[in-house]
Structures are given as structure tokens and as C-alpha cells.
Amino acid sequence: MNESAPVDGEPTVPTAPAAPADAPEAPPATLWDRMRDDPQYAPEHLALEAVRRLGPEAAQWVARERAARPDVPADELADQAVRRFVNRARLSGAVSGAAGLPGAVIDVGVLAWTQARLVLHVAAAYGVDPVHPDRATDLLVLQRVHKVAESARLALGVAAGRERAGALFGMAGERPLGRVMLQLGVRLAQMAGMRAAKRVVAKVVPGAAIVLGTWANSSATKDLAERARALYRNGPDGLPRQRRP
């Protein structure tokens, strides 16, 4: 029974059970707000926020692992990261309880966030700086939002500018929520490596969401992991020269 001890005669207050260690983590609320306000650039906003928030986590993880096991091969660390986050991706497809279009948007957003975490951990495993701004470019190309790095960098610059403008002035205009949610879902589904129409149908049709969601999420994440390995396996020397922040 999870209850806090009474203090000065006050009634006890139940505490929420801790989330499972491998439970998928949703993007932060501030990012959801940003993506909802600017759904056209949702993948770019997610990539920028992922490098800011998840890059340091990946760097700390690889530092701990190498301190504990100095001779561990990079491939073994990458394997560890891939197993961990493919499992989380699978769980995100199995446990999401929200129905309809909002549920589909939540599901693909959680999946895209989990996949970004995987890519940054794989980069760190191979000695590539996970907090460098170029990792946001890598995310968009690896997740096939953009075909080439140059167009990804341009879109990231636009999204960063819109983020700053939104912080100062707010996003102008009011749009129907349903239309915004649909656009956001399509953009995030593109980033997560699934065809948006099939994913939304699977989420709306009773009984189909859990089975297809579990398979589609893990399959898309495994494919992404292979692309990330191919990019980062040769370490920093195998990448184009990184731009300074």
C-alpha cells in the first residue's frame, strides 16, 4: 500500500505508483504546445528539443558505461541502447489507451521522441557528440523527414526562428483543433517512420490498434537503429566536419 505517513494528525495521501523503468516517456508539455501551435514544423521542433534535453542524457549514459567498463566495444554499447529503446517503442504501441485521432497523435509523438532518444544514444556509443547541434540535422535525415542535410538545416533554422518569435509574440491566428491535430499527426507519423493514414486507421478501428501499433512501432524503430548505426559506426571521423554551434 503506497501511502505517506501522517504528519500532525493530517490524513494520509496516497502516492502514485512509480512508472516501470522501461515505460516510454512522452515529449515534454512545452514541446507539445510548440508543435500544436506550429504543426508544419513539428518534426523540426521535436529534433531541436531532443538534442537539448536528451543529448546530455545520452552523454551521461555513455560516460557511466565507459567508466564502469573501460574496454566495452562501441558496438556492444550501441546494441544495449537499441534493445532498450526498441523495447520502449514496442511498449508505446501496446499501452497507449487514448482513442481516435488524439490517441494516434499521442502515440506517434511518443514514438518519435523515443526514436530520437535511441539515435542520440547510438551516436554517443560510437563517440559522436550527442549534444552537438548537427544531431538535430541527423535526426531529420535519419527519420526521413528530409532527404539531405542541407534542407534539414534550413528547416531547423526556420523552426528555431519561429520558436523565438512564438516565445515573444505568440502564434498568430486560431485554427480548428481537428485540422491542427490531423496535420500534427501526419507530420509526426512521417518522422516516426510510419504511413500516417494506416496508423490513424489502426488507432481508430477497435482491436486493431494494439496489435498493429506494437508491431509497427518496433519495426520502424529497428529500421531507424540500423540507419543510425551505419551513420555513426565510424565515429566522429566518419562524419562530415561538424559546424560550430
Coordinates of C-alpha atoms in Angstrom, one line a residue:
M1 CA 0.0 0.0 0.0
N2 CA 1.5 3.3 -1.1
E3 CA 0.6 5.9 1.4
S4 CA 2.5 8.7 3.1
A5 CA 3.0 8.8 6.8
P6 CA 0.6 11.1 8.7
V7 CA 2.0 14.4 9.9
D8 CA 0.5 16.4 12.8
G9 CA -2.8 14.5 12.5
E10 CA -3.3 15.2 8.8
P11 CA -4.9 12.4 6.7
T12 CA -2.6 10.2 4.7
V13 CA -2.3 11.0 1.0
P14 CA -1.9 8.1 -1.5
T15 CA 1.1 8.4 -3.7
A16 CA 1.1 7.3 -7.4
P17 CA 3.0 4.1 -8.2
A18 CA 6.3 4.6 -9.9
A19 CA 6.3 4.1 -13.7
P20 CA 8.1 1.0 -15.0
A21 CA 11.8 1.5 -15.7
D22 CA 11.2 0.8 -19.4
A23 CA 8.0 2.7 -19.8
P24 CA 8.0 5.0 -22.8
E25 CA 8.4 8.7 -22.0
A26 CA 6.2 11.3 -23.6
P27 CA 7.6 14.6 -25.0
P28 CA 7.5 17.5 -22.5
A29 CA 4.3 19.5 -22.3
T30 CA 6.1 22.7 -23.6
L31 CA 7.1 20.8 -26.7
W32 CA 3.6 19.6 -27.3
D33 CA 2.4 23.2 -27.1
R34 CA 5.0 24.3 -29.6
M35 CA 4.2 21.5 -32.0
R36 CA 0.5 22.2 -31.7
D37 CA 1.0 25.9 -32.4
D38 CA 3.3 25.2 -35.4
P39 CA 2.4 21.7 -36.7
Q40 CA 4.0 22.3 -40.1
Y41 CA 7.4 22.3 -38.3
A42 CA 6.6 19.7 -35.6
P43 CA 9.5 17.3 -36.6
E44 CA 12.0 20.2 -36.5
H45 CA 10.8 21.4 -33.1
L46 CA 11.0 17.9 -31.8
A47 CA 14.5 17.4 -33.1
L48 CA 15.8 20.7 -31.6
E49 CA 14.2 19.9 -28.2
A50 CA 15.5 16.3 -28.3
V51 CA 19.1 17.4 -28.7
R52 CA 18.7 20.0 -25.9
R53 CA 17.0 17.6 -23.4
L54 CA 18.1 14.1 -24.5
G55 CA 21.6 14.8 -25.7
P56 CA 23.0 15.4 -22.3
E57 CA 21.3 12.3 -21.0
A58 CA 23.0 10.2 -23.8
A59 CA 26.4 11.7 -23.0
Q60 CA 26.0 10.9 -19.3
W61 CA 24.9 7.4 -20.0
V62 CA 27.9 6.6 -22.2
A63 CA 30.3 8.2 -19.7
R64 CA 28.9 6.0 -16.9
E65 CA 29.1 2.8 -19.0
R66 CA 32.7 3.5 -20.1
A67 CA 33.7 4.3 -16.5
A68 CA 32.3 1.0 -15.4
R69 CA 33.6 -1.0 -18.4
P70 CA 36.5 0.9 -20.0
D71 CA 37.1 -1.8 -22.6
V72 CA 33.5 -2.2 -23.7
P73 CA 33.2 -2.1 -27.6
A74 CA 31.2 0.6 -29.1
D75 CA 29.1 -2.0 -30.9
E76 CA 28.1 -3.5 -27.6
L77 CA 27.0 -0.2 -26.2
A78 CA 25.0 0.5 -29.4
D79 CA 23.4 -2.9 -29.0
Q80 CA 22.4 -2.1 -25.5
A81 CA 20.8 1.2 -26.5
V82 CA 19.0 -0.3 -29.4
R83 CA 17.5 -3.1 -27.3
R84 CA 16.4 -0.7 -24.6
F85 CA 14.6 1.8 -26.9
V86 CA 13.1 -0.7 -29.3
N87 CA 11.5 -2.3 -26.2
R88 CA 10.2 1.1 -25.2
A89 CA 8.9 1.7 -28.7
R90 CA 7.1 -1.6 -28.6
L91 CA 5.5 -0.7 -25.2
S92 CA 4.3 2.7 -26.6
G93 CA 2.3 0.8 -29.1
A94 CA 0.9 -1.6 -26.6
V95 CA -0.1 0.6 -23.7
S96 CA -1.4 3.7 -25.3
G97 CA -5.1 3.9 -24.1
A98 CA -6.3 7.1 -25.8
A99 CA -8.7 6.6 -28.7
G100 CA -9.3 8.2 -32.0
L101 CA -7.2 10.9 -33.6
P102 CA -5.9 12.3 -30.3
G103 CA -4.7 8.9 -29.4
A104 CA -2.9 8.5 -32.7
V105 CA -1.2 11.8 -32.4
I106 CA -0.1 11.0 -28.8
D107 CA 1.2 7.6 -29.9
V108 CA 3.3 8.8 -32.8
G109 CA 4.6 11.7 -30.7
V110 CA 5.8 9.3 -28.0
L111 CA 7.3 7.1 -30.6
A112 CA 9.2 9.9 -32.4
W113 CA 10.6 11.0 -29.0
T114 CA 11.7 7.5 -28.1
Q115 CA 13.4 7.2 -31.5
A116 CA 15.2 10.4 -31.1
R117 CA 16.5 9.2 -27.7
L118 CA 17.7 6.0 -29.5
V119 CA 19.6 7.9 -32.2
L120 CA 21.3 10.1 -29.7
H121 CA 22.4 7.1 -27.5
V122 CA 23.7 5.3 -30.6
A123 CA 25.7 8.4 -31.6
A124 CA 27.1 8.6 -28.0
A125 CA 28.0 4.9 -28.1
Y126 CA 30.2 5.5 -31.2
G127 CA 31.9 8.6 -29.8
V128 CA 29.8 11.2 -31.6
D129 CA 28.8 14.2 -29.5
P130 CA 25.1 13.8 -28.8
V131 CA 24.6 17.4 -27.8
H132 CA 26.1 19.0 -31.0
P133 CA 23.5 20.9 -33.0
D134 CA 24.2 18.7 -36.0
R135 CA 22.5 15.9 -34.2
A136 CA 19.2 17.6 -34.9
T137 CA 20.0 17.5 -38.6
D138 CA 21.0 13.9 -38.3
L139 CA 17.6 13.1 -36.7
L140 CA 15.6 14.6 -39.5
V141 CA 17.6 12.9 -42.2
L142 CA 17.7 9.5 -40.4
Q143 CA 14.0 9.7 -39.8
R144 CA 13.5 10.6 -43.5
V145 CA 11.7 13.9 -42.8
H146 CA 14.3 15.5 -45.1
K147 CA 16.3 13.7 -47.8
V148 CA 19.5 15.7 -47.4
A149 CA 21.2 17.5 -44.6
E150 CA 21.1 21.0 -46.2
S151 CA 17.3 21.1 -46.4
A152 CA 17.1 19.8 -42.8
R153 CA 19.4 22.6 -41.6
L154 CA 17.3 25.1 -43.4
A155 CA 14.1 23.8 -41.9
L156 CA 15.7 23.7 -38.5
G157 CA 16.7 27.4 -38.8
V158 CA 13.1 28.3 -39.8
A159 CA 11.7 26.3 -36.8
A160 CA 14.2 27.9 -34.4
G161 CA 13.2 31.4 -35.7
R162 CA 9.5 30.6 -35.3
E163 CA 10.2 29.3 -31.8
R164 CA 11.8 32.5 -30.8
A165 CA 9.0 34.6 -32.4
G166 CA 6.4 32.5 -30.7
A167 CA 8.1 33.0 -27.3
L168 CA 8.0 36.7 -27.9
F169 CA 4.6 37.3 -29.6
G170 CA 2.7 34.0 -29.5
M171 CA 1.5 32.2 -32.6
A172 CA -0.9 34.3 -34.6
G173 CA -4.3 33.0 -35.7
E174 CA -6.7 30.4 -34.5
R175 CA -7.3 27.2 -36.5
P176 CA -9.8 24.4 -36.0
L177 CA -8.3 22.0 -33.5
G178 CA -9.3 18.9 -35.6
R179 CA -7.3 20.2 -38.6
V180 CA -4.3 21.1 -36.4
M181 CA -4.4 17.6 -34.8
L182 CA -4.5 15.9 -38.2
Q183 CA -1.6 17.9 -39.6
L184 CA 0.4 17.3 -36.4
G185 CA -0.3 13.6 -36.6
V186 CA 0.7 13.3 -40.2
R187 CA 4.0 15.2 -39.6
L188 CA 4.9 13.2 -36.5
A189 CA 3.9 9.9 -38.2
Q190 CA 6.3 10.8 -41.1
M191 CA 9.0 11.3 -38.5
A192 CA 8.3 8.1 -36.7
G193 CA 8.6 6.1 -39.9
M194 CA 5.0 5.0 -40.4
R195 CA 2.4 5.8 -43.0
A196 CA 0.1 8.3 -41.3
A197 CA -3.2 7.0 -42.9
K198 CA -2.6 3.4 -41.9
R199 CA -1.6 4.4 -38.4
V200 CA -4.6 6.6 -37.8
V201 CA -6.9 3.9 -39.1
A202 CA -5.3 1.4 -36.8
K203 CA -5.8 3.7 -33.9
V204 CA -9.5 4.3 -34.7
V205 CA -10.6 0.8 -35.5
P206 CA -11.3 -1.1 -32.3
G207 CA -9.0 -4.0 -31.6
A208 CA -6.5 -3.2 -34.4
A209 CA -4.5 -0.5 -32.6
I210 CA -2.7 -2.7 -30.0
V211 CA -1.6 -5.4 -32.4
L212 CA -0.6 -3.2 -35.3
G213 CA 0.8 -0.5 -33.0
T214 CA 3.2 -2.9 -31.2
W215 CA 4.5 -4.3 -34.5
A216 CA 4.7 -1.1 -36.4
N217 CA 6.5 0.8 -33.6
S218 CA 9.2 -1.8 -33.1
S219 CA 9.7 -2.4 -36.8
A220 CA 10.1 1.3 -37.6
T221 CA 12.4 1.7 -34.7
K222 CA 14.6 -1.2 -35.7
D223 CA 14.9 0.2 -39.2
L224 CA 15.9 3.6 -37.8
A225 CA 18.5 1.9 -35.5
E226 CA 20.2 0.3 -38.5
R227 CA 20.4 3.6 -40.3
A228 CA 21.9 5.3 -37.2
R229 CA 24.5 2.5 -36.8
A230 CA 25.5 2.9 -40.4
L231 CA 25.9 6.7 -40.0
Y232 CA 27.8 6.7 -36.7
R233 CA 29.7 3.4 -36.7
N234 CA 33.0 5.0 -37.9
G235 CA 32.8 7.6 -35.1
P236 CA 33.4 11.4 -35.5
D237 CA 36.0 10.9 -38.2
G238 CA 33.4 9.1 -40.4
L239 CA 31.0 12.1 -40.4
P240 CA 31.2 15.4 -42.3
R241 CA 33.0 18.1 -40.4
Q242 CA 30.7 19.4 -37.7
R243 CA 29.7 23.0 -37.7
R244 CA 30.4 25.0 -34.6
P245 CA 27.3 25.9 -32.6

